[in-house]
mmCIF file of C-alpha atoms and ligand atoms in Angstrom:
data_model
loop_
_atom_site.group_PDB
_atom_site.id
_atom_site.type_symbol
_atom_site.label_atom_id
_atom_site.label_comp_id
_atom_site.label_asym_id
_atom_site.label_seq_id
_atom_site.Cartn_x
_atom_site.Cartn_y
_atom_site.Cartn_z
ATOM 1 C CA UNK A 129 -0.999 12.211 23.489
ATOM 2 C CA UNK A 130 -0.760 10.430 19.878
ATOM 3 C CA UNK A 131 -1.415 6.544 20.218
ATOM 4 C CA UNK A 132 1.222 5.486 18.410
ATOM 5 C CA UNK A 133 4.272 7.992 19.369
ATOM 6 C CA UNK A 134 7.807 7.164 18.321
ATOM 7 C CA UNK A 135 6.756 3.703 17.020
ATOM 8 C CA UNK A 136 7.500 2.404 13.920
ATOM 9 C CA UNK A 137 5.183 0.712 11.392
ATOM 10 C CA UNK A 138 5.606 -1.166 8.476
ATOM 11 C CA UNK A 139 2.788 -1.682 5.974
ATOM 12 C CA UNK A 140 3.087 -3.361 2.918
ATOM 13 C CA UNK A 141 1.552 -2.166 -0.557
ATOM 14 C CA UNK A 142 0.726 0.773 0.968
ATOM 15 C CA UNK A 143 1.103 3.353 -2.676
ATOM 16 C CA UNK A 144 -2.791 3.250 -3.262
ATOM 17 C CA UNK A 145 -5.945 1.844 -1.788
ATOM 18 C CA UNK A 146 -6.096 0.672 2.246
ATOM 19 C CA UNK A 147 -2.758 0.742 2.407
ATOM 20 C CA UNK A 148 -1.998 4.261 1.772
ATOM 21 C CA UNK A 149 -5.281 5.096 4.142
ATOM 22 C CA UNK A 150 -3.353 2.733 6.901
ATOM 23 C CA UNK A 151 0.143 4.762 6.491
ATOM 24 C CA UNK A 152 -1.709 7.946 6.831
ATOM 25 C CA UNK A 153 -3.817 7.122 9.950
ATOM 26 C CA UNK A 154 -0.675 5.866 12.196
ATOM 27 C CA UNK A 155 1.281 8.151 11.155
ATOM 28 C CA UNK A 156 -1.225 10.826 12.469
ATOM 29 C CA UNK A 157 -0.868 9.142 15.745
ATOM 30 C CA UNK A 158 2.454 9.431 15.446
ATOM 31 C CA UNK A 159 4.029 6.346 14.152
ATOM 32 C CA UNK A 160 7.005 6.199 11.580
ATOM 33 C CA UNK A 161 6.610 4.541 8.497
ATOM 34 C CA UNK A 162 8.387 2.417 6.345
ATOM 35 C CA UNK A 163 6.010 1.072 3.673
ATOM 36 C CA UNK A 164 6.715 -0.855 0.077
ATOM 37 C CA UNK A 165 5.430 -0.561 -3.336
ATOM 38 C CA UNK A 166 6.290 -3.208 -5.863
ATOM 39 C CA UNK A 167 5.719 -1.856 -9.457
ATOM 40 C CA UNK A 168 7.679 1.006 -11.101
ATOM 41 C CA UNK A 169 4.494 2.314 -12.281
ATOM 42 C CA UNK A 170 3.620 3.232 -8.660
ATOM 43 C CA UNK A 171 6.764 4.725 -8.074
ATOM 44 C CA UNK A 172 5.693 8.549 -8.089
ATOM 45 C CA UNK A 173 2.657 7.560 -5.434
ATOM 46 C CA UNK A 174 4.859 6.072 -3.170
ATOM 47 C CA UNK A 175 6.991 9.370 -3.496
ATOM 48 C CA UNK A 176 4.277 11.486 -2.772
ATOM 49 C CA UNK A 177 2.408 9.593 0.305
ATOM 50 C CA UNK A 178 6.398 9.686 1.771
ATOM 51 C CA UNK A 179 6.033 13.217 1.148
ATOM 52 C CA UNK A 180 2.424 13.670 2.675
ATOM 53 C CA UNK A 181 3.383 11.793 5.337
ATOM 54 C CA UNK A 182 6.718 13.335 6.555
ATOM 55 C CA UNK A 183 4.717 16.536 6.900
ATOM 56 C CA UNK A 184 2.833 15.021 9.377
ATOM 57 C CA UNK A 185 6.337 15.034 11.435
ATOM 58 C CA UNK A 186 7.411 11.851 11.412
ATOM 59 C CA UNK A 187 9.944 9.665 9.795
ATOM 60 C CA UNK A 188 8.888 7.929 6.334
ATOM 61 C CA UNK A 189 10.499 5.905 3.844
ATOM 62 C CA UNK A 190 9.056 4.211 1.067
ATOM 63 C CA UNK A 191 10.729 0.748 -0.229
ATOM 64 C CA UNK A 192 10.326 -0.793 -3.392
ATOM 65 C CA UNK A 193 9.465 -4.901 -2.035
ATOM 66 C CA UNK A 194 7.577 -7.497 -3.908
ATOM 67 C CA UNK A 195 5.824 -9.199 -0.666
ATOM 68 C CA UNK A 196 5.556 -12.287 -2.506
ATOM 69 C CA UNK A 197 9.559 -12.785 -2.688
ATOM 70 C CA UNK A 198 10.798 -13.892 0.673
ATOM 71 C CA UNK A 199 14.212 -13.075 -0.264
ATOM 72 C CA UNK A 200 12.781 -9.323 -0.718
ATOM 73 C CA UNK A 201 11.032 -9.401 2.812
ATOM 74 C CA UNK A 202 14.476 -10.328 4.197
ATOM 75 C CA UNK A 203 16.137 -7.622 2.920
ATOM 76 C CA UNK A 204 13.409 -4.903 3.559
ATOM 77 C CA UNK A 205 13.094 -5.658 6.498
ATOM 78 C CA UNK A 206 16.558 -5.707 7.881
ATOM 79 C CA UNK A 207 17.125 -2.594 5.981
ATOM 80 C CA UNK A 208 13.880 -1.249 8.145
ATOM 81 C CA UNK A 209 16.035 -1.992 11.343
ATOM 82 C CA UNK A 210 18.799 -0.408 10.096
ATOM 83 C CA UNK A 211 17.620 3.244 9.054
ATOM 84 C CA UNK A 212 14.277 3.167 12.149
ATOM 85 C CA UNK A 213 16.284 1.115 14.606
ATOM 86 C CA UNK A 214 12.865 -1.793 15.396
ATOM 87 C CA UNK A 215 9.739 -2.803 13.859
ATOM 88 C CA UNK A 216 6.843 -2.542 16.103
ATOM 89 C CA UNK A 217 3.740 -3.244 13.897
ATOM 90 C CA UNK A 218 3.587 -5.092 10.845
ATOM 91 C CA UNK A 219 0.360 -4.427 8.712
ATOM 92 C CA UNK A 220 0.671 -7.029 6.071
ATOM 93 C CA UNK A 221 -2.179 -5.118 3.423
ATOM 94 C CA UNK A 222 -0.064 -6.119 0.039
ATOM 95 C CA UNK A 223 -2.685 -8.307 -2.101
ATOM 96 C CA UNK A 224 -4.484 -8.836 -5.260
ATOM 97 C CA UNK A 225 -7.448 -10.962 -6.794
ATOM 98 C CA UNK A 226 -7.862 -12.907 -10.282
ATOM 99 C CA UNK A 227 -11.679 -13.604 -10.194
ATOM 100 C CA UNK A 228 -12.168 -16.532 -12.317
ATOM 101 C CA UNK A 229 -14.432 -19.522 -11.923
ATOM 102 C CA UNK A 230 -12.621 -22.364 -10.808
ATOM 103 C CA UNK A 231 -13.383 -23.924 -14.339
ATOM 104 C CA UNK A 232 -11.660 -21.345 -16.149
ATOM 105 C CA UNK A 233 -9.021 -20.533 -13.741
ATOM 106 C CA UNK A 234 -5.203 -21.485 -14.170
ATOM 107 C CA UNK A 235 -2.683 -22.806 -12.378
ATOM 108 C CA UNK A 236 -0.614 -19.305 -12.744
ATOM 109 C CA UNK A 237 -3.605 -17.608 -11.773
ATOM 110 C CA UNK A 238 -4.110 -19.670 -8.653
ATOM 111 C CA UNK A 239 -0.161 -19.308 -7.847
ATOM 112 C CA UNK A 240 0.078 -15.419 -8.141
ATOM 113 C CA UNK A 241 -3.114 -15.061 -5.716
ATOM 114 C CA UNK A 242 -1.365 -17.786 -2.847
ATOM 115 C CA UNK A 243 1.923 -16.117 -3.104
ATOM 116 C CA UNK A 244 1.115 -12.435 -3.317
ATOM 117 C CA UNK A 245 -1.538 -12.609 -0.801
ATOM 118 C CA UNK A 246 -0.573 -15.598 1.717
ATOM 119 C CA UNK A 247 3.179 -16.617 1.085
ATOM 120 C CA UNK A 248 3.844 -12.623 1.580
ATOM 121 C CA UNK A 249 2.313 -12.594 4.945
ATOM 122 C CA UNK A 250 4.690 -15.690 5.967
ATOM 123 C CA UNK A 251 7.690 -14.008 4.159
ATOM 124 C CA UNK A 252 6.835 -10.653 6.679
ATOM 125 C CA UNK A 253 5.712 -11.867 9.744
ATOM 126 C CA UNK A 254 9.037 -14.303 10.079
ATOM 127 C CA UNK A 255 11.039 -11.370 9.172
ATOM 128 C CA UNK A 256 9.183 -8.979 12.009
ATOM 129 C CA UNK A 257 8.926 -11.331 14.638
ATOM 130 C CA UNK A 258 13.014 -10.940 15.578
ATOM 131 C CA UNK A 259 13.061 -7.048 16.229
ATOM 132 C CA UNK A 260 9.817 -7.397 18.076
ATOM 133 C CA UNK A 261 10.788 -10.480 20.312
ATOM 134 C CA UNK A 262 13.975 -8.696 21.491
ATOM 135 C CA UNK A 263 11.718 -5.681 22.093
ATOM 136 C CA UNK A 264 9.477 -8.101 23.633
ATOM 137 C CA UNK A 265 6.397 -6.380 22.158
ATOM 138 C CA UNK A 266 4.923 -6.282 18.671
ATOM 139 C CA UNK A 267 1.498 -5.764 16.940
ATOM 140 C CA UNK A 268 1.189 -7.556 13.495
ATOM 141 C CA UNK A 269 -2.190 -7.151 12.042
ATOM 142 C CA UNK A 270 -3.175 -8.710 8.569
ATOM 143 C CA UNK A 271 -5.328 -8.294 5.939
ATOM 144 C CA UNK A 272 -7.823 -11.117 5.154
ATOM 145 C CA UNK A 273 -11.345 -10.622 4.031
ATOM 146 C CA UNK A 274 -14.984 -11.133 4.580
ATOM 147 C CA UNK A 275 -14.631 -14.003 1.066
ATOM 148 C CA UNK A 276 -12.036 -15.870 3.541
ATOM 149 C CA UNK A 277 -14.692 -16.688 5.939
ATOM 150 C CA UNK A 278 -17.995 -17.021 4.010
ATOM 151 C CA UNK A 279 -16.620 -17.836 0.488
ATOM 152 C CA UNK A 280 -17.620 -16.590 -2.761
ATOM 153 C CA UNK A 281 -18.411 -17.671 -6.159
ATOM 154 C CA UNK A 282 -15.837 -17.159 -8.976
ATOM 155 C CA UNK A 283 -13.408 -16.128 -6.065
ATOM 156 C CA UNK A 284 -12.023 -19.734 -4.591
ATOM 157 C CA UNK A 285 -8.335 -18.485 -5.215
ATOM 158 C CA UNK A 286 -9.015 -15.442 -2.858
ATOM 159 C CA UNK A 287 -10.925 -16.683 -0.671
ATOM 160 C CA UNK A 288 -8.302 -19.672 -0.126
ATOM 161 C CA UNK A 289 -5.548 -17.391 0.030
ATOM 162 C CA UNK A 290 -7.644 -14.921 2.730
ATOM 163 C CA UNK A 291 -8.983 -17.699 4.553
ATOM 164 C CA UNK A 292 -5.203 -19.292 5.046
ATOM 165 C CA UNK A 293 -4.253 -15.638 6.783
ATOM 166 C CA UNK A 294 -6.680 -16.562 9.502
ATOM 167 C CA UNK A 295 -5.510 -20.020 10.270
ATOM 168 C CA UNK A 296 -1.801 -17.930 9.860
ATOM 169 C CA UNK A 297 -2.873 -15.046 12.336
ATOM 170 C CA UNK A 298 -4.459 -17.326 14.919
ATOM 171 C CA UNK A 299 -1.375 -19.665 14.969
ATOM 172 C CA UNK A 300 0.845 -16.965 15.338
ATOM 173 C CA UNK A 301 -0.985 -15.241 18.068
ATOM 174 C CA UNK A 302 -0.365 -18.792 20.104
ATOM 175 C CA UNK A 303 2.995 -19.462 19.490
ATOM 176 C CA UNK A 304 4.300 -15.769 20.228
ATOM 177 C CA UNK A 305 1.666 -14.480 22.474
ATOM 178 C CA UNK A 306 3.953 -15.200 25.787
ATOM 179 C CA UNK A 307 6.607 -13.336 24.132
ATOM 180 C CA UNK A 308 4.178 -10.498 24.860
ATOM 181 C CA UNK A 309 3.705 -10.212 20.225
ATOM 182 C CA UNK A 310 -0.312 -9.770 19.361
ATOM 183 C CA UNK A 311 -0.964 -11.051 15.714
ATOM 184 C CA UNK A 312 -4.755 -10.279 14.781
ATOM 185 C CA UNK A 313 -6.886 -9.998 11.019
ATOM 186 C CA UNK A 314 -9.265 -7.662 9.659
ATOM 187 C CA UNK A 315 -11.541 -9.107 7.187
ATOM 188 C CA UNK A 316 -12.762 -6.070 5.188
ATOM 189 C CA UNK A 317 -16.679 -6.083 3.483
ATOM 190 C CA UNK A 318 -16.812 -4.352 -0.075
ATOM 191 C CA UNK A 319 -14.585 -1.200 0.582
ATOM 192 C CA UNK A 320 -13.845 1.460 -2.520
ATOM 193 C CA UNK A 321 -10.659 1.465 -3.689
ATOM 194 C CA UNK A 322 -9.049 0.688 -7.315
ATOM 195 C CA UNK A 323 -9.104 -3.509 -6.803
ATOM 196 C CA UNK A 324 -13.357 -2.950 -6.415
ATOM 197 C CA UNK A 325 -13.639 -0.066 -9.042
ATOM 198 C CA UNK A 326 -15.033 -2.663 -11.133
ATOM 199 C CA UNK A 327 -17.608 -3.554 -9.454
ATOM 200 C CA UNK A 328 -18.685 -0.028 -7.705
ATOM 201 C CA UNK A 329 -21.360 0.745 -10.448
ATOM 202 C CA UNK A 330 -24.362 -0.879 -11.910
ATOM 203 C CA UNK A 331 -26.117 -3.808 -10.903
ATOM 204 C CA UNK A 332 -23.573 -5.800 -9.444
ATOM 205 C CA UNK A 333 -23.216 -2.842 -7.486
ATOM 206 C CA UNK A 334 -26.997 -2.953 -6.460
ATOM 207 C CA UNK A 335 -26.801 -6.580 -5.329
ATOM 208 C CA UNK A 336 -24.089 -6.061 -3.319
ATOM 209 C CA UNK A 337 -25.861 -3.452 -1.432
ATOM 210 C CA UNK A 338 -28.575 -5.264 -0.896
ATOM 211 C CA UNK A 339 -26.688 -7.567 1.419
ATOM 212 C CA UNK A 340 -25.395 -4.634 3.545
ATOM 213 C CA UNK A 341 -27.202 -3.835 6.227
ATOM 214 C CA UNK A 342 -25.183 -0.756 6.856
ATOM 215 C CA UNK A 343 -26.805 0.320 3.390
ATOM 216 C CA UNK A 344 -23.526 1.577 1.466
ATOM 217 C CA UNK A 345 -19.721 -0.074 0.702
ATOM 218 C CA UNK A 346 -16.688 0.925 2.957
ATOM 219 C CA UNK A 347 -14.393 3.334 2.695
ATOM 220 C CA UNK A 348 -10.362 2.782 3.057
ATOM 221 C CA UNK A 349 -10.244 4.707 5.848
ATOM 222 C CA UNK A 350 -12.666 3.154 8.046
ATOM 223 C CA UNK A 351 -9.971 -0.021 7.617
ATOM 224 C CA UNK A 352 -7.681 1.951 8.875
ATOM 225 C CA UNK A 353 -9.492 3.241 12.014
ATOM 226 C CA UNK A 354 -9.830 -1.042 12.450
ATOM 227 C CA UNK A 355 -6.008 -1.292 11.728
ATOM 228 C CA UNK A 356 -5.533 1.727 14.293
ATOM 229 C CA UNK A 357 -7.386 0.164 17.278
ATOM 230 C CA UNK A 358 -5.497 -3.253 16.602
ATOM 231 C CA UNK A 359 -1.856 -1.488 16.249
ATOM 232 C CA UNK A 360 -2.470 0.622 19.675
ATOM 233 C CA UNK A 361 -2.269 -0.411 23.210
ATOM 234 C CA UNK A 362 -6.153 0.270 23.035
ATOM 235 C CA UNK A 363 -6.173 -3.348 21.997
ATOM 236 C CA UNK A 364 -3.323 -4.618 24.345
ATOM 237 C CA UNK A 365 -5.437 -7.500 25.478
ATOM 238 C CA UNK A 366 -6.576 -8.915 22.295
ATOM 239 C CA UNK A 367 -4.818 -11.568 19.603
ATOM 240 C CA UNK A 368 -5.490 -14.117 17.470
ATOM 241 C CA UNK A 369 -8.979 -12.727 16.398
ATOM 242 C CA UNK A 370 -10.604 -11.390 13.168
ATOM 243 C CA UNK A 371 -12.247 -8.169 13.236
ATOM 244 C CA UNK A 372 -14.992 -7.997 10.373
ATOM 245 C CA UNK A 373 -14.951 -4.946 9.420
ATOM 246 C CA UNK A 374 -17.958 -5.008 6.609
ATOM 247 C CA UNK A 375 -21.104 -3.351 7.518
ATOM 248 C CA UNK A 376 -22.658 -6.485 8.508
ATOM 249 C CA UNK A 377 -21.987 -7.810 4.664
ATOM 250 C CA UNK A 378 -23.897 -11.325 4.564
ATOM 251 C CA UNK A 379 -23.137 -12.918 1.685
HETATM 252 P P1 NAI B 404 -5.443 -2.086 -4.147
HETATM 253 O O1 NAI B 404 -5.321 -2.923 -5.356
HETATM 254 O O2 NAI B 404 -5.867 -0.679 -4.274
HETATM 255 O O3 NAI B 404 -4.074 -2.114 -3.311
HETATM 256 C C1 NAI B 404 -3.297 -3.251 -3.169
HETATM 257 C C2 NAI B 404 -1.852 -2.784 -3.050
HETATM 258 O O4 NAI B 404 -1.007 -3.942 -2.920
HETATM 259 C C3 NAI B 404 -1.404 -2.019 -4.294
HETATM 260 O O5 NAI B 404 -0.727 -0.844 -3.887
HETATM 261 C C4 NAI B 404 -0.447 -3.001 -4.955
HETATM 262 O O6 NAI B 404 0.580 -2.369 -5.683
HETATM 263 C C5 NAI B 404 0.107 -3.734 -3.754
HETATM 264 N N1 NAI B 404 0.707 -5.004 -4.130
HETATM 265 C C6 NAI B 404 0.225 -5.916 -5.009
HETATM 266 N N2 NAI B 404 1.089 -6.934 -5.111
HETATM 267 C C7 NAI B 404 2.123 -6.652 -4.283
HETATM 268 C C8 NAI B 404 3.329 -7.329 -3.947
HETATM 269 N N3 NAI B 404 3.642 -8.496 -4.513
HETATM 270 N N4 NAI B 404 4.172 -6.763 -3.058
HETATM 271 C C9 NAI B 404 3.870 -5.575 -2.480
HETATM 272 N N5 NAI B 404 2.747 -4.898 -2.764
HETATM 273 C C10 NAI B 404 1.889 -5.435 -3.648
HETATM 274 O O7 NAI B 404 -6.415 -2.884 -3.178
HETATM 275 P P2 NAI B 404 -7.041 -2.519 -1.753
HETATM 276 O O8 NAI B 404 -8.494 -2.590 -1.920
HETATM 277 O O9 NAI B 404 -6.414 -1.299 -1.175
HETATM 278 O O10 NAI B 404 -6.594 -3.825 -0.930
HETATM 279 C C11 NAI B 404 -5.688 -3.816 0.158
HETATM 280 C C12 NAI B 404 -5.826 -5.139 0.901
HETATM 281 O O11 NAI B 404 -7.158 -5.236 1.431
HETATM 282 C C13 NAI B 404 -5.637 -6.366 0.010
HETATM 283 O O12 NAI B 404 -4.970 -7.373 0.731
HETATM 284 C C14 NAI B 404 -7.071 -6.793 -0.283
HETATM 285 O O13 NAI B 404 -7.144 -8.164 -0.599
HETATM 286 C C15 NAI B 404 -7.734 -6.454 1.025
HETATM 287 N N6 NAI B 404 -9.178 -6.322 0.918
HETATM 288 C C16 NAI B 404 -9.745 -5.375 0.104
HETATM 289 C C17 NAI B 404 -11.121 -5.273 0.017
HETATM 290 C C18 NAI B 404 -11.816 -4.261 -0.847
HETATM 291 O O14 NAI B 404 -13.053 -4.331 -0.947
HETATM 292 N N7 NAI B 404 -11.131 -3.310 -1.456
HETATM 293 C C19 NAI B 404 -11.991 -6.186 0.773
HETATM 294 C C20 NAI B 404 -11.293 -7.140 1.586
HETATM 295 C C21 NAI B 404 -9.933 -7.190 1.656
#
């Protein structure tokens, strides 16, 4: 019996990175998937992962959606109900960073990180929350990060924008937990995937590792084992909390 049969899942900049590895691992447990891309460029990925994951036998459908549009969100969403019939889980993953110390950063800067990464999980989970409250269930899991709860240097924009999905998640989980609608957060360590690339080698690298005790940086698809376990009834009993997912990262 797959953990997730016949339900459908929506995850958000899901062409590359953590999302793609979340799409993947529910739709192995046999989830449909309806998951967005923003930028022609990704395009052909998005074709291909709704290629890989059809052949896993379920339903998929990639949408092109900038998360940080609310109008977009609408739109995607309703067109979600319309072609899978209900939204079950939400994985809001969509995000980006512009590392810049606080003295050099700009207002534009600051902007793109708050909307892309916070306003888009607003502009989602308000959209989601109607299919699952007539369904009376839903699983909405979002993607913060370790910088949202212990800060980091040259990263305030981030780590305001990840810490804000906590205070988001928790909130949530109290206002629509009696409507029987779980809304949790993962707060990935250092995991591999194009947004770290930069910082993978050398001695940044090094430093970093020193403050794992786990010894070595995550990979995307231990996130989505985390995102699994918080989308499946495995976790039935358990909202508004933050699963660090991080290797013990202390920074
Ligand atoms: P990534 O850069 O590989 O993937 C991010 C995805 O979001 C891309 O596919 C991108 O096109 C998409 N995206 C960007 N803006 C968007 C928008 N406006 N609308 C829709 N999609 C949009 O990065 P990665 O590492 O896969 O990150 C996924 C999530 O995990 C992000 O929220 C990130 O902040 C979070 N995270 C990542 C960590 C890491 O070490 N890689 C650590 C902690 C959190």
């Amino acid at each position: 019996m797959q953990l997730l049969q016949n339900k459908v899942a929506i995850v958000t900049g899901a062409a590359r990175g953590i999302g793609a590895a979340i799409a993947l691992k529910l739709a192995e447990q046999g989830a449909h998937i309806a998951f967005t891309y923003v930028s022609d460029s990704s395009a052909e990925k998005a074709a291909a992962l709704e290629v890989q994951i059809q052949a896993l036998g379920v339903k998929a459908k990639a949408y092109k959606s900038n998360a940080a549009v609310f109008a977009e969100c609408e739109s995607f969403v309703a067109d979600v109900v319309k072609e899978f019939g209900t939204v079950d889980i939400c994985v809001n993953n969509a995000g980006i960073s512009k590392d810049n110390l606080l003295l050099r950063m700009t207002p534009e800067q600051w902007d793109d990180v708050m909307d892309i990464n916070l306003k888009s999980v607003f502009n989602m989970t308000k959209q989601v929350i109607r299919p699952m409250m007539k369904a009376k269930s839903g699983s909405i899991i979002n993607m913060s990060s370790i910088i949202g709860i212990r800060g980091n240097a040259g990263q305030s924009s981030y780590a305001a924008s990840k810490a804000g999905i906590i205070g988001f998640t928790k909130s949530v989980a109290l206002e629509l937990g009696s409507r029987n609608i779980r809304c949790n957060a993962i707060a990935p360590g250092f995991i591999e995937t194009d947004m770290t690339h930069y910082l993978q080698e050398g001695d940044a690298a090094n430093e970093f590792l020193k403050k794992i005790p786990l010894g070595r940086f995550g990979k995307a698809e231990e996130i989505a084992n985390t995102t699994l376990f918080l989308a499946s009834d495995w976790s039935n009993y358990i909202t508004g909390q933050v699963i660090s997912a991080c290797g013990g990262l202390n920074i």
